[in-house]
mmCIF file of C-alpha atoms and ligand atoms in Angstrom:
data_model
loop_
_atom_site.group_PDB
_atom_site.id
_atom_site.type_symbol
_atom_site.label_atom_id
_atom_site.label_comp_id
_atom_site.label_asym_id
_atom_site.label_seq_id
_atom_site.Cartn_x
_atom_site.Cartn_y
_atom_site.Cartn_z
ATOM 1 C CA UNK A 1271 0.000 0.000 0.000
ATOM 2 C CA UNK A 1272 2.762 2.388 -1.172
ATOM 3 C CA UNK A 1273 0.804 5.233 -3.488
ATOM 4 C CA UNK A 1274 0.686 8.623 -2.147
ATOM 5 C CA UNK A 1275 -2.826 10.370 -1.534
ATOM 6 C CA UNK A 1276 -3.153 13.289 -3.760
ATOM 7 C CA UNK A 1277 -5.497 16.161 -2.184
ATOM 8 C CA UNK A 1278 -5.108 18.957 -4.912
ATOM 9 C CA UNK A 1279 -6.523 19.171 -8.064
ATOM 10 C CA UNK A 1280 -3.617 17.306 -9.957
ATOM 11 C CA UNK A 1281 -4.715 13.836 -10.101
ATOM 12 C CA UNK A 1282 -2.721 11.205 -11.946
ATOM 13 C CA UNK A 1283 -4.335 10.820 -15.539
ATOM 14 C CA UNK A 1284 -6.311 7.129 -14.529
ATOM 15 C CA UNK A 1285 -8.796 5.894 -16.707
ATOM 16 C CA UNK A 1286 -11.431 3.445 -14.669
ATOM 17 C CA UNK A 1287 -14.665 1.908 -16.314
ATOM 18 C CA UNK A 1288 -16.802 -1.220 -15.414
ATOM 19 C CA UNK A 1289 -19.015 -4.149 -17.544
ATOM 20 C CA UNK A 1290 -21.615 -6.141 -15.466
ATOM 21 C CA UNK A 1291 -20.998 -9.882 -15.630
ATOM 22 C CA UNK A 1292 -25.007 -9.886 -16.684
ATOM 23 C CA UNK A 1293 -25.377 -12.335 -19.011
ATOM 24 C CA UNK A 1294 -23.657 -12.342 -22.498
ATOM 25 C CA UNK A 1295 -21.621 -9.379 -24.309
ATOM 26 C CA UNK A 1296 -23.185 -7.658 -27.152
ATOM 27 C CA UNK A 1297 -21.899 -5.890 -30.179
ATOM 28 C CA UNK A 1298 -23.147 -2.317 -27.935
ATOM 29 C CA UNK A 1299 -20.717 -3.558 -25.093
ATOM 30 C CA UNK A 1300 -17.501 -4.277 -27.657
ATOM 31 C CA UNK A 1301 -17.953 -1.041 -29.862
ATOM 32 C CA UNK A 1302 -19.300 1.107 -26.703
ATOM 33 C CA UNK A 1303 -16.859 0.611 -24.479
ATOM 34 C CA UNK A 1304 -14.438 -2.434 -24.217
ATOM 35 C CA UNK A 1305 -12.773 -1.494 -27.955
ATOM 36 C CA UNK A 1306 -12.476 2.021 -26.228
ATOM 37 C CA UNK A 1307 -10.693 0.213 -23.355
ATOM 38 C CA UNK A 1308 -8.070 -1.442 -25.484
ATOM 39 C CA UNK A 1309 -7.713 2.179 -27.656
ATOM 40 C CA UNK A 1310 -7.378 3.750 -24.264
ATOM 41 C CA UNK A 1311 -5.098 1.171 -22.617
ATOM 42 C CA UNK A 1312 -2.639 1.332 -26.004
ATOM 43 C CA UNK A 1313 -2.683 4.777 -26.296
ATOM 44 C CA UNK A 1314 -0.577 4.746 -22.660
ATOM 45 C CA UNK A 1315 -1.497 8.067 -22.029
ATOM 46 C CA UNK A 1316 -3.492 7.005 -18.741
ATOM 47 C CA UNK A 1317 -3.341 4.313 -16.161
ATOM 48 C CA UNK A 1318 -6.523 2.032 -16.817
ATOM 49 C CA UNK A 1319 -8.465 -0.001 -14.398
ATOM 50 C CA UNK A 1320 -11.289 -2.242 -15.857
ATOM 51 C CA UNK A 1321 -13.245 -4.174 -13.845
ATOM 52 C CA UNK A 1322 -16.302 -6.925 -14.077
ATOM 53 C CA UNK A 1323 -18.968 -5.381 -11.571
ATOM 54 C CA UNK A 1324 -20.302 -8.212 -10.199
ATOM 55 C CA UNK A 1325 -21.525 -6.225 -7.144
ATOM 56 C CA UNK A 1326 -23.745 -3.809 -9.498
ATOM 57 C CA UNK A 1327 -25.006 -7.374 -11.058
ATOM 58 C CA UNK A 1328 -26.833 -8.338 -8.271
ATOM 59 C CA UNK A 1329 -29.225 -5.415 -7.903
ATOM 60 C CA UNK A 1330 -31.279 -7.685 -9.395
ATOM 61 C CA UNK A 1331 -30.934 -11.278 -8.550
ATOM 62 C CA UNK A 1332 -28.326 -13.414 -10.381
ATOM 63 C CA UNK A 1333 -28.557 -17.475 -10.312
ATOM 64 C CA UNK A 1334 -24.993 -17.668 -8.540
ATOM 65 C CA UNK A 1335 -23.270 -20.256 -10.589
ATOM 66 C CA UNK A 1336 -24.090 -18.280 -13.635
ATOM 67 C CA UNK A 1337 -22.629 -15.148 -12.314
ATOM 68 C CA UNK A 1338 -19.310 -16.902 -11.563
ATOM 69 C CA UNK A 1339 -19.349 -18.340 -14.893
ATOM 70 C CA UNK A 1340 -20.492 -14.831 -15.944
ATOM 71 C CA UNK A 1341 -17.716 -13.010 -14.451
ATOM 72 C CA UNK A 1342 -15.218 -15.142 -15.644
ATOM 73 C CA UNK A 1343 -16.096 -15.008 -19.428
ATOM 74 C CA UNK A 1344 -16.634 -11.497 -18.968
ATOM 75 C CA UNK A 1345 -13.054 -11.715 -18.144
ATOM 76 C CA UNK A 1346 -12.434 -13.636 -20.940
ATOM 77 C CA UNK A 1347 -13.813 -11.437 -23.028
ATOM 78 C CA UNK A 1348 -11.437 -8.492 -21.694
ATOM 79 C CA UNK A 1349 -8.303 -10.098 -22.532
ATOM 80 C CA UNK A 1350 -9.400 -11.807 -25.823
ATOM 81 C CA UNK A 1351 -10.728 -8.428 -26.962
ATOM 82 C CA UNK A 1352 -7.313 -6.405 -26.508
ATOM 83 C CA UNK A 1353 -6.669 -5.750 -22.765
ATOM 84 C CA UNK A 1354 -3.279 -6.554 -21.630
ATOM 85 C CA UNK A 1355 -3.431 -7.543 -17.701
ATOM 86 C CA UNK A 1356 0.590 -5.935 -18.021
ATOM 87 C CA UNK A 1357 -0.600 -3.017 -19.028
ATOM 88 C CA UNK A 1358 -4.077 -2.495 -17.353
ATOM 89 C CA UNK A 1359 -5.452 -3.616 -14.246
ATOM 90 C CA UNK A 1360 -8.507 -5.927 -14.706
ATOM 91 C CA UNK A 1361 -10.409 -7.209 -11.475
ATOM 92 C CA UNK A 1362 -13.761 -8.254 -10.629
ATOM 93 C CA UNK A 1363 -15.485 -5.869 -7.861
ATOM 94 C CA UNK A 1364 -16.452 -7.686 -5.019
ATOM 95 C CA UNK A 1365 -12.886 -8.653 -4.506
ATOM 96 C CA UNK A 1366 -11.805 -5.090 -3.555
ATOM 97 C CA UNK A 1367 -14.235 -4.613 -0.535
ATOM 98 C CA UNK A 1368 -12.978 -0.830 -0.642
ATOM 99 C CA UNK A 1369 -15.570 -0.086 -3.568
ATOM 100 C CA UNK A 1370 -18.145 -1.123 -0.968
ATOM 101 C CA UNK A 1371 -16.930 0.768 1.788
ATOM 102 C CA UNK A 1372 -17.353 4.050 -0.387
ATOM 103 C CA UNK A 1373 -20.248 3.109 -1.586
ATOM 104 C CA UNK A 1374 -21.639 3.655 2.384
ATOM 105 C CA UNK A 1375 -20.297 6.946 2.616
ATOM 106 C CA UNK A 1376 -21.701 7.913 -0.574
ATOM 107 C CA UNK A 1377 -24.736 6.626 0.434
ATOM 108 C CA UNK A 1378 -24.658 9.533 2.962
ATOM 109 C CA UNK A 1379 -23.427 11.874 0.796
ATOM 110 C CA UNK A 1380 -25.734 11.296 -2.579
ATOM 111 C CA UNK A 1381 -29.529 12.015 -1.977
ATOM 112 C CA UNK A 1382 -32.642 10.138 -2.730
ATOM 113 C CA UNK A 1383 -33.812 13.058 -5.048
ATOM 114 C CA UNK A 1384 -30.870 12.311 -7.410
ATOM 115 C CA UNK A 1385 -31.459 9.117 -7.381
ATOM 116 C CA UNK A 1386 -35.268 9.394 -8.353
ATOM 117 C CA UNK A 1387 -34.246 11.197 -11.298
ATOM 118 C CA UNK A 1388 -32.257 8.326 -12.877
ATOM 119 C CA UNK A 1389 -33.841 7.197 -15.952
ATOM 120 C CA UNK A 1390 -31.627 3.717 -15.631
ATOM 121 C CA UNK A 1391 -33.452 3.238 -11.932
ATOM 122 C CA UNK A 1392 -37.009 3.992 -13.588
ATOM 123 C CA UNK A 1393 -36.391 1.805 -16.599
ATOM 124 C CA UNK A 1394 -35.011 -1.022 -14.354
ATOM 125 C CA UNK A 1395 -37.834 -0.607 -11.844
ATOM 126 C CA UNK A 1396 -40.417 -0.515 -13.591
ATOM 127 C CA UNK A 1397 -43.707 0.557 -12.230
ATOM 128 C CA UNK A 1398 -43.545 -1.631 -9.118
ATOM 129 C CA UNK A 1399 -40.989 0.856 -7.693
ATOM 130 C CA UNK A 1400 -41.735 -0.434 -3.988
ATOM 131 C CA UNK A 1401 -40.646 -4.245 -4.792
ATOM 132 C CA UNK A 1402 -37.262 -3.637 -6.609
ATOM 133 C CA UNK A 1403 -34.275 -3.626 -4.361
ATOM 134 C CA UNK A 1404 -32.483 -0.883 -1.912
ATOM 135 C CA UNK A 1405 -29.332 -1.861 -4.156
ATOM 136 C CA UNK A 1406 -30.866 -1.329 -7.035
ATOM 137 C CA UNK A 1407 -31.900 2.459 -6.234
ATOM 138 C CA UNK A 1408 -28.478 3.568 -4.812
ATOM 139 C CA UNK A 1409 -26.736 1.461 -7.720
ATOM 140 C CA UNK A 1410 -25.624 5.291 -8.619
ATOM 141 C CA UNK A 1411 -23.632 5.569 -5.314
ATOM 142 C CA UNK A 1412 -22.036 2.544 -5.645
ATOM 143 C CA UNK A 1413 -20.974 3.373 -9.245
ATOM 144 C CA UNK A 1414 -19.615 6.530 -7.691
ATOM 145 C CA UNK A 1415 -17.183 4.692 -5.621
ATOM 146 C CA UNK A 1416 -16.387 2.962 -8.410
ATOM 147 C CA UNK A 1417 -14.729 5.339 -10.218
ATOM 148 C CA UNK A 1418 -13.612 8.086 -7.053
ATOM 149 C CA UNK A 1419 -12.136 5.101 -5.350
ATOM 150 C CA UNK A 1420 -9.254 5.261 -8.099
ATOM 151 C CA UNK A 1421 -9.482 9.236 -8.254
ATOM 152 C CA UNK A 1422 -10.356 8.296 -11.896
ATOM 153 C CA UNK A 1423 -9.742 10.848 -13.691
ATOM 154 C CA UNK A 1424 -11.752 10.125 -17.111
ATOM 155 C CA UNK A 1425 -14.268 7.014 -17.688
ATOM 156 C CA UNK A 1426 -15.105 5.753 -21.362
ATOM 157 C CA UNK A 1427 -18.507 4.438 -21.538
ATOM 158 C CA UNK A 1428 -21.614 4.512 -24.119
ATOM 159 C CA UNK A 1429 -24.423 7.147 -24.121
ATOM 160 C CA UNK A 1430 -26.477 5.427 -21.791
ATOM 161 C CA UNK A 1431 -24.504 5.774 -18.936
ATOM 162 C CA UNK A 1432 -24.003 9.497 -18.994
ATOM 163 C CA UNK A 1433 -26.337 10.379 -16.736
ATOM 164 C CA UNK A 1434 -24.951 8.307 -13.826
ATOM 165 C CA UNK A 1435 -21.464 10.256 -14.750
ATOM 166 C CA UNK A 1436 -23.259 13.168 -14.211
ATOM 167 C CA UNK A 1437 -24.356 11.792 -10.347
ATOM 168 C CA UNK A 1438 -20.813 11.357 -9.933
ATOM 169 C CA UNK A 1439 -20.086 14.617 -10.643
ATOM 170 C CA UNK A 1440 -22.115 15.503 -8.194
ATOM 171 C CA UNK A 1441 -21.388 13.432 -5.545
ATOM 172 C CA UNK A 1442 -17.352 14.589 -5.540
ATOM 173 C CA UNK A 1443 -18.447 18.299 -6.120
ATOM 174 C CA UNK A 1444 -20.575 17.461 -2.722
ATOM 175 C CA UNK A 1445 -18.339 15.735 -0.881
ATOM 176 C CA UNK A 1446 -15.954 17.774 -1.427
ATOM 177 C CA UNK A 1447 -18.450 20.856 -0.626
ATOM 178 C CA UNK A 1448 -19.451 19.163 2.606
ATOM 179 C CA UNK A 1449 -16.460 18.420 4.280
ATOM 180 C CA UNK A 1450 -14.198 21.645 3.031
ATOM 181 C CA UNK A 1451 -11.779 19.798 0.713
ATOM 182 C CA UNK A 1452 -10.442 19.210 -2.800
ATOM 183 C CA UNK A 1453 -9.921 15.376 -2.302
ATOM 184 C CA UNK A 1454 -11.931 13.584 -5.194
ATOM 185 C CA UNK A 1455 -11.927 14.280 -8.814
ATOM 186 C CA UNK A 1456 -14.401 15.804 -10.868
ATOM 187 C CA UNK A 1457 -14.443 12.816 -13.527
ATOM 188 C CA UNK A 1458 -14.575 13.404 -17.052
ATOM 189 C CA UNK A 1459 -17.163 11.113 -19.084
ATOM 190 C CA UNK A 1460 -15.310 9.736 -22.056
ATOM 191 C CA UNK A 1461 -18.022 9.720 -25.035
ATOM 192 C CA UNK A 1462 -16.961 9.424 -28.041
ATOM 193 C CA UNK A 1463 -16.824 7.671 -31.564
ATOM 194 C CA UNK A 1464 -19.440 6.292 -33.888
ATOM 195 C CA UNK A 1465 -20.688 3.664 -32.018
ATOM 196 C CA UNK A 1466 -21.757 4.946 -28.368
ATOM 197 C CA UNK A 1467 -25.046 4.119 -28.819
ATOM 198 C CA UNK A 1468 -25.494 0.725 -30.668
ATOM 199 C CA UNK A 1469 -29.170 0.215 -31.527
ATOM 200 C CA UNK A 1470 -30.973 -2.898 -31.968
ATOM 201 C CA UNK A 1471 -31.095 -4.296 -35.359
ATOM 202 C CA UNK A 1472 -34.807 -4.745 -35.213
ATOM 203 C CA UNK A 1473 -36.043 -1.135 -34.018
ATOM 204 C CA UNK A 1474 -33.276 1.590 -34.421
ATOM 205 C CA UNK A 1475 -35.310 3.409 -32.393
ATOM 206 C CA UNK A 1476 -33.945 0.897 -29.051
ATOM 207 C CA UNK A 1477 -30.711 0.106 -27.820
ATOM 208 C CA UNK A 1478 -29.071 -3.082 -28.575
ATOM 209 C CA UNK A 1479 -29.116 -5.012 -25.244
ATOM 210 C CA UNK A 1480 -28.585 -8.091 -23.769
ATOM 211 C CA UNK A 1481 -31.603 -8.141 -22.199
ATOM 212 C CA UNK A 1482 -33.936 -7.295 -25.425
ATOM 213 C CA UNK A 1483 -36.208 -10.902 -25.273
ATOM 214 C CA UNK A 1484 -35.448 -10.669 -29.389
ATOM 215 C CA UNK A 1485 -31.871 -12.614 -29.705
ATOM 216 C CA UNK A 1486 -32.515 -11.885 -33.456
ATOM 217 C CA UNK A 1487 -32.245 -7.724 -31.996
ATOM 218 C CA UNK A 1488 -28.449 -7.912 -30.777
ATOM 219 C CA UNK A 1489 -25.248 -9.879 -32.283
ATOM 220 C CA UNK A 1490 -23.838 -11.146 -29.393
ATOM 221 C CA UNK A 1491 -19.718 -11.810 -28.936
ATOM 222 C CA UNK A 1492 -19.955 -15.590 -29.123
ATOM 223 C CA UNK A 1493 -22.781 -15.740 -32.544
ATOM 224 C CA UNK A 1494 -20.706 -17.767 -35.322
ATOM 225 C CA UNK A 1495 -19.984 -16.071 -38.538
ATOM 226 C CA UNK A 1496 -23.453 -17.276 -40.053
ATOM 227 C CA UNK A 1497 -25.432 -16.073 -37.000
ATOM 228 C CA UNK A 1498 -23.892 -12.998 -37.702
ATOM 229 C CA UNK A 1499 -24.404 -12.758 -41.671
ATOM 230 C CA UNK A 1500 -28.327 -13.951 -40.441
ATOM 231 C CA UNK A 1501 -28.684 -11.026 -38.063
ATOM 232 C CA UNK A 1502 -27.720 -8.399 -39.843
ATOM 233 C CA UNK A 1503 -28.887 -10.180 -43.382
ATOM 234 C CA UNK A 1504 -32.689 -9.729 -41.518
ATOM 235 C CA UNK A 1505 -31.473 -6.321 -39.973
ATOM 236 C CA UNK A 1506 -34.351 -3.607 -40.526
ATOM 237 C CA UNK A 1507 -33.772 -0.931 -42.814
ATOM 238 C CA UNK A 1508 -35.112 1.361 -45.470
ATOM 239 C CA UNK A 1509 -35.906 1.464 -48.533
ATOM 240 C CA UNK A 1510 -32.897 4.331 -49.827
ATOM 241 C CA UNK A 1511 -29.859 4.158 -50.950
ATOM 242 C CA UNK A 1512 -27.071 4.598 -48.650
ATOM 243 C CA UNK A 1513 -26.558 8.745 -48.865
ATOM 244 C CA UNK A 1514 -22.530 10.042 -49.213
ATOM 245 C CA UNK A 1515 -22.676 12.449 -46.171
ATOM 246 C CA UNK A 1516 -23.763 11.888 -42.449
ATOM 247 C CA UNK A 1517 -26.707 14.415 -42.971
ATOM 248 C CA UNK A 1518 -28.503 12.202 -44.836
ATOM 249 C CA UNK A 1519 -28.545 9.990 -42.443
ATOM 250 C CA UNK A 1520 -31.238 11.992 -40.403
ATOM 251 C CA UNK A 1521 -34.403 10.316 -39.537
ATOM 252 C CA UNK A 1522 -33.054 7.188 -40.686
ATOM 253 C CA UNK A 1523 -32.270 5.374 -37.301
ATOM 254 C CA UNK A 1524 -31.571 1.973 -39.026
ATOM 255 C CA UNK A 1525 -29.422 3.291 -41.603
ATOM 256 C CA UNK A 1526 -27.885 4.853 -39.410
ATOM 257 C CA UNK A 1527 -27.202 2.583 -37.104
ATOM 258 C CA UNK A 1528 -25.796 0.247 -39.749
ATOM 259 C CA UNK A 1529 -23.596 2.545 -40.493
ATOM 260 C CA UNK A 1530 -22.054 3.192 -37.278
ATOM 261 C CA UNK A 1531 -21.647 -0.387 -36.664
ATOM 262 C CA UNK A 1532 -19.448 -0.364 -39.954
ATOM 263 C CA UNK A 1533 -17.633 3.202 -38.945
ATOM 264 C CA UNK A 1534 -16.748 1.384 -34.831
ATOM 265 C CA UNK A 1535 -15.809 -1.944 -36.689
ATOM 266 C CA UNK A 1536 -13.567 -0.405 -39.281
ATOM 267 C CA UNK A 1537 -12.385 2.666 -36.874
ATOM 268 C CA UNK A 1538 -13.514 4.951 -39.608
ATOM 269 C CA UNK A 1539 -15.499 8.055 -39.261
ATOM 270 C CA UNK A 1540 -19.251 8.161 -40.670
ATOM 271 C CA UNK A 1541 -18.031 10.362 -42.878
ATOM 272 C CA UNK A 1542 -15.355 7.822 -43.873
ATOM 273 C CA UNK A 1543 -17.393 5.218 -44.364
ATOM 274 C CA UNK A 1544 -20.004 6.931 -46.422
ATOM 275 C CA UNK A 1545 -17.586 8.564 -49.162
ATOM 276 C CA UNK A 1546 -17.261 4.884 -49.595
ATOM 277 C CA UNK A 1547 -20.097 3.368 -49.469
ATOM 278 C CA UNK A 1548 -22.679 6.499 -50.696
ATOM 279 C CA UNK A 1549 -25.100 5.356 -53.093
ATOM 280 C CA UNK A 1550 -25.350 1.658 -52.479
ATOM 281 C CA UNK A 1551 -28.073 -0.420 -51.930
ATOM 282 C CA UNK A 1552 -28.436 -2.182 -48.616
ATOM 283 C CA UNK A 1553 -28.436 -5.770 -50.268
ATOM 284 C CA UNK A 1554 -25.280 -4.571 -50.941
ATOM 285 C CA UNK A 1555 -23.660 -2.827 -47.871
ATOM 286 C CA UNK A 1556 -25.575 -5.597 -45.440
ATOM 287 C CA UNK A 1557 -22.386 -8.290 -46.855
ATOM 288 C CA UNK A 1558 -20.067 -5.777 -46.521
ATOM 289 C CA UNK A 1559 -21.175 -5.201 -42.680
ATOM 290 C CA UNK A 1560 -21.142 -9.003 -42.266
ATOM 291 C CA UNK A 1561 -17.892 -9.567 -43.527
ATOM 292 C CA UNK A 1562 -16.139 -7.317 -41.452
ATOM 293 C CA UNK A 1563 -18.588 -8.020 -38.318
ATOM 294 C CA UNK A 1564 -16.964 -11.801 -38.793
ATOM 295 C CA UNK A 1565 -13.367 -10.441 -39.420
ATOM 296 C CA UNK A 1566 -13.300 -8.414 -36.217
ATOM 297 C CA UNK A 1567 -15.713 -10.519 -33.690
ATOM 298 C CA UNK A 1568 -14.829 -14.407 -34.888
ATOM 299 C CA UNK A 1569 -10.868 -13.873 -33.781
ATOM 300 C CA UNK A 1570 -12.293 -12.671 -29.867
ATOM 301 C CA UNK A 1571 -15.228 -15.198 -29.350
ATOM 302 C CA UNK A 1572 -12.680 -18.105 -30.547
ATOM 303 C CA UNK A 1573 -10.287 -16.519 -27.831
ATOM 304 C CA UNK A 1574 -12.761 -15.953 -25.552
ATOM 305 C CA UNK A 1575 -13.804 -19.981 -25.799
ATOM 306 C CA UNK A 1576 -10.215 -21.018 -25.504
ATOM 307 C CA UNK A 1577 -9.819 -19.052 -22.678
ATOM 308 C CA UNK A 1578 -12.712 -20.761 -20.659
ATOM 309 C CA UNK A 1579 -10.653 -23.956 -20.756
ATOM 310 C CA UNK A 1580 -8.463 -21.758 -18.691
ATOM 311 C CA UNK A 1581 -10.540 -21.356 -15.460
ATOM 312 C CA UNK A 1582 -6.981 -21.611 -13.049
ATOM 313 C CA UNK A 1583 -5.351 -19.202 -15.690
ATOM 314 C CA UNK A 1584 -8.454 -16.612 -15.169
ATOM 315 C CA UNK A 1585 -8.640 -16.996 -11.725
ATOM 316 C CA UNK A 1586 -4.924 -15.991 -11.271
ATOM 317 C CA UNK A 1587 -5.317 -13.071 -13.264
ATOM 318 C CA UNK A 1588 -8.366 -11.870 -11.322
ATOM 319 C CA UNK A 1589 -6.140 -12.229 -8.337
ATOM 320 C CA UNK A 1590 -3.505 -10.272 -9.505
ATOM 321 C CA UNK A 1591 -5.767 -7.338 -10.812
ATOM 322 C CA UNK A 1592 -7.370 -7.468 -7.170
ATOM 323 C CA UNK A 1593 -4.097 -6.933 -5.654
ATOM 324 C CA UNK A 1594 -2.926 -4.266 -7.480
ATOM 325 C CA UNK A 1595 -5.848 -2.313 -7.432
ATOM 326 C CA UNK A 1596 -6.388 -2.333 -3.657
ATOM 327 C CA UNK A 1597 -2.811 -0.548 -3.308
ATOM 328 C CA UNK A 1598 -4.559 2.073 -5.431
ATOM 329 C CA UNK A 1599 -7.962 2.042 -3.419
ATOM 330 C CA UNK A 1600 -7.074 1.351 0.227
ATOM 331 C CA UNK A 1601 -5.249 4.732 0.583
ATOM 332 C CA UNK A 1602 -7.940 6.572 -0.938
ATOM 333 C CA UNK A 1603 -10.448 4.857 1.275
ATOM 334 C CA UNK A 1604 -8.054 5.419 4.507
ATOM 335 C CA UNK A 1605 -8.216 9.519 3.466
ATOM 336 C CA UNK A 1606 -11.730 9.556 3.165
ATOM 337 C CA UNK A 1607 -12.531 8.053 6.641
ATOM 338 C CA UNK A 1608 -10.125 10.364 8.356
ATOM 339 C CA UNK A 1609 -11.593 13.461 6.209
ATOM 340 C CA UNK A 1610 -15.307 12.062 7.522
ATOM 341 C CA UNK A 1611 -13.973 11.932 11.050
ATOM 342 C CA UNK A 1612 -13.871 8.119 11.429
ATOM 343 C CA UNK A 1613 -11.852 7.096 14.320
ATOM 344 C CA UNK A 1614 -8.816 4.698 14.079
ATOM 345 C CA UNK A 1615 -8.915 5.420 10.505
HETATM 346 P P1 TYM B 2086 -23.286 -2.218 -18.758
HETATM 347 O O1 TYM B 2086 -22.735 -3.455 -18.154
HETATM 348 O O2 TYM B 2086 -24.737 -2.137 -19.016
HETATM 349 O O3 TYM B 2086 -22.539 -1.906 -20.096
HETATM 350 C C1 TYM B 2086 -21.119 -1.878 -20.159
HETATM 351 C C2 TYM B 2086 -20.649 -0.794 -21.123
HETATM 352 O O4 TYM B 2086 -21.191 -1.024 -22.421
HETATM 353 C C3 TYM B 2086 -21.842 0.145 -22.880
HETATM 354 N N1 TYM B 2086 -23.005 -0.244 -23.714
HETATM 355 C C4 TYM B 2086 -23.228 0.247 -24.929
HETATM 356 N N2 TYM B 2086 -22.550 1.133 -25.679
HETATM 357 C C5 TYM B 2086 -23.042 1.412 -26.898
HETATM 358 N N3 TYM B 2086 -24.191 0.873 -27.389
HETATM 359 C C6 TYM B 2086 -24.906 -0.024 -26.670
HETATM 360 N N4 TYM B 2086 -26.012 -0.563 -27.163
HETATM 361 C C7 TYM B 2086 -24.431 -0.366 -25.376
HETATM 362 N N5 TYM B 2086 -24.874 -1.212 -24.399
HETATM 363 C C8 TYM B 2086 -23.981 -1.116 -23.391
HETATM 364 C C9 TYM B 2086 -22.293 0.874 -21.618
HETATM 365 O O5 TYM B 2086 -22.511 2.251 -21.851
HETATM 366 C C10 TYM B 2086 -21.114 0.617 -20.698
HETATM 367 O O6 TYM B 2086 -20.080 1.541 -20.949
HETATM 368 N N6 TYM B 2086 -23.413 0.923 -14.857
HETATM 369 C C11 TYM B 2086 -22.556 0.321 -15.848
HETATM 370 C C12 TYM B 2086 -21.390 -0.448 -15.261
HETATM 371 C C13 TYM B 2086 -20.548 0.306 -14.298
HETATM 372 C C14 TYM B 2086 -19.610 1.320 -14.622
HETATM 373 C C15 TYM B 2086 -19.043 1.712 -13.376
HETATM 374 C C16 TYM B 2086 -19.207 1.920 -15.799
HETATM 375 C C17 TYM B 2086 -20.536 0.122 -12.951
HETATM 376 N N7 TYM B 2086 -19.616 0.983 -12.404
HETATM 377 C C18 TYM B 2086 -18.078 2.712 -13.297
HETATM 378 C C19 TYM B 2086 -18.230 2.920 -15.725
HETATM 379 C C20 TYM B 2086 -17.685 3.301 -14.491
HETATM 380 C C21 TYM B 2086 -23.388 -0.644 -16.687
HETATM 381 O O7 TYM B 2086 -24.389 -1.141 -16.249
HETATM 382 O O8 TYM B 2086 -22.834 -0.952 -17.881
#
C-alpha cells in the first residue's frame, strides 16, 4: 500500500470503467466501451483499471453459478478483446471490498432526489418501484465509488450511462463541498466515436441489449460467422440508398445505425465510411457489414472460448488485478474516513 494520496486538483491521468458480468456481451458492449478500453489502454497516455462489476449485477438477482461463470467469461472477453493484464489492471469488484466501503459513505453523501431522477433506476424498476431492491436504487452511489475510489480521472462508456457520470459529478463536487476539501476528482465522461449508442437491429429506435427478449435484436460476442451474416442479413432498414454524407442519415435510425456499426468496426469516421459506401443499396452494404462483423468478432469469441478452458489461468489473473488495485484504493479509502472523522482510521 505504497501510493501517495493526492489532495489537490492534480490527479494522476487514470482511466477506470466497469461491464456487469449480466449475461452475455453484445456488439453495444464491444464497440461502446471495451474497444475504447483497449484504444485507451494502447494509447498509454493514462493508467486504466477495468473491472467486471459483479456487485452492481446483483441489484437484481443473479442465479450464482451463472454469475461466476459470468464473471469469468466477462473476463475472458477483456483479454481476448485487446486488454493486456501488463498493461491495465482488470479485477472483478467484489474482490476489492474498498468499492463497498465508499459506496456507504456515498450513500450519505448522494440524496434520494438524485437518485429518483435516474432514468436507468425507472427503466429497471419498472412501475412496481416499492418491490425492486435498496441496491438497485443507490446502484448510482455505488458506481460513484467505483470510479472516485481510483481518483479516476476520465471514464469511457456509451451514451447510456451518462447520466450516472453526471451523479458522480455531483457526488465529488458534494463531498468535497461538505467536508471543506479538494480530495476527489471531478471525472470526465469519455463519449466518443461512432458507435456509443449501438441500436438494436430490429427497431433503431432501441438500444441493442442483452436483455432485449429478441436474440434476433443484438449480435452477441460468441454468434458464429453465419449467425452474424443472419442477423444483420434480416437487420431492418429502409428502402434508400445509402446517402454520401452523415446528414442524410437523419431520420433514418436503421441506416444509421448500420452505419455506425461499420464506422466502430472499421475505426472509420461516418463520414469515412459513407464517401465509400454512398449510393449503395443495402443488399449490398448488409455483406459488406457481415464480412467485417466476422473479421473483427470471430478472432475474440474463438479466444474468448479457448480461454474458458483456462478457469486456473483466469482466476490468477483476477487475483492479480485485485491486488494491485487495492494498493490504489485502500489509501484513498483510509483519506476519506479520516476526512469524515472516522476514528482509528
Ligand atoms: P453495462 O454493463 O450495461 O454496459 C457496459 C458498457 O457497455 C456500454 N453499452 C453500450 N454502448 C453502446 N451501445 C450499446 N447498445 C451499449 N450497451 C452497453 C455501456 O454504456 C457501458 O459503458 N453501470 C454500468 C457499469 C458500471 C460502470 C461503473 C461503468 C458500474 N460501475 C463505473 C463505468 C464506471 C453498466 O451497467 O454498464
Amino acid at each position: 500500500m505504497t501510493e501517495a494520496v493526492q489532495t489537490s486538483s492534480t490527479f494522476t491521468p487514470r482511466v477506470f470503467s466497469g461491464i456487469q458480468p449480466s449475461g452475455g456481451l453484445t456488439l453495444g458492449n464491444y464497440l461502446g466501451a471495451m474497444k475504447r478500453f483497449v484504444d485507451m489502454q494502447e494509447a498509454g497516455t493514462h493508467e486504466t483499471v477495468y473491472c467486471m462489476v459483479d456487485l452492481h449485477a446483483i441489484t437484481v438477482w443473479q442465479d450464482p453459478d451463472k454469475l461466476r461463470r459470468a464473471t469469468r467469461e466477462l473476463c475472458a472477453g477483456f483479454i481476448a478483446a485487446g486488454i493486456d493484464p501488463a498493461k491495465s489492471i482488470l479485477f472483478n469488484q467484489s474482490a476489492v471490498p474498498e468499492h463497498a466501503q465508499l459506496a456507504w459513505i456515498f450513500n450519505c453523501v448522494a440524496r434520494m432526489g438524485w437518485m429518483q431522477r435516474m432514468t436507468q433506476w425507472k427503466d429497471k424498476a419498472g412501475k412496481n418501484t416499492q418491490n425492486a431492491s435498496l441496491g438497485l436504487f443507490a446502484y448510482p452511489a455505488l458506481m460513484a465509488a467505483d470510479i472516485l475510489i481510483y481518483h479516476a480521472t476520465h471514464v469511457p462508456v456509451g451514451e447510456d450511462q451518462k447520466q450516472h457520470l453526471e451523479l458522480t459529478r455531483d457526488v465529488a463536487i458534494k463531498f468535497n463541498h461538505d467536508y471543506g476539501v479538494d480530495f476527489f476528482p471531478v471525472t470526465e465522461p469519455v463519449i466518443e466515436g461512432a458507435a456509443t449508442r449501438v441500436m438494436s437491429l430490429r427497431d433503431g429506435s432501441k438500444k441493442m441489449s442483452k436483455s432485449d427478449p429478441s436474440d434476433a435484436s443484438r449480435i452477441n460476442m460468441t454468434d458464429d460467422a453465419d449467425t452474424i451474416a443472419k442477423k444483420i442479413r434480416k437487420a431492418k432498414t429502409d428502402p434508400e440508398a445509402l446517402p454520401s454524407e452523415s446528414k442524410g442519415l437523419e431520420d433514418r435510425p436503421e441506416a444509421r445505425n448500420l452505419v455506425n456499426i461499420y464506422a466502430g468496426l472499421s475505426g472509420q469516421t461516418v463520414d469515412q465510411v459513407l464517401a465509400d459506401v454512398g449510393g449503395k443499396q443495402f443488399s449490398e452494404f448488409k455483406p459488406m457489414l457481415s464480412e467485417l462483423a466476422v473479421a473483427k468478432l470471430a478472432p475474440i469469441s474463438t479466444e474468448m472460448a479457448r480461454l474458458m478452458q483456462e478457469q486456473d489461468e483466469i482466476d490468477k489473473i483476477l487475483a492479480q488485478g485485485a491486488g494491485q488495485a487495492r494498493e490504489l484504493a485502500a489509501p484513498i479509502l483510509k483519506k476519506t474516513y479520516e476526512i469524515v472523522g472516522m476514528v482509528g482510521a
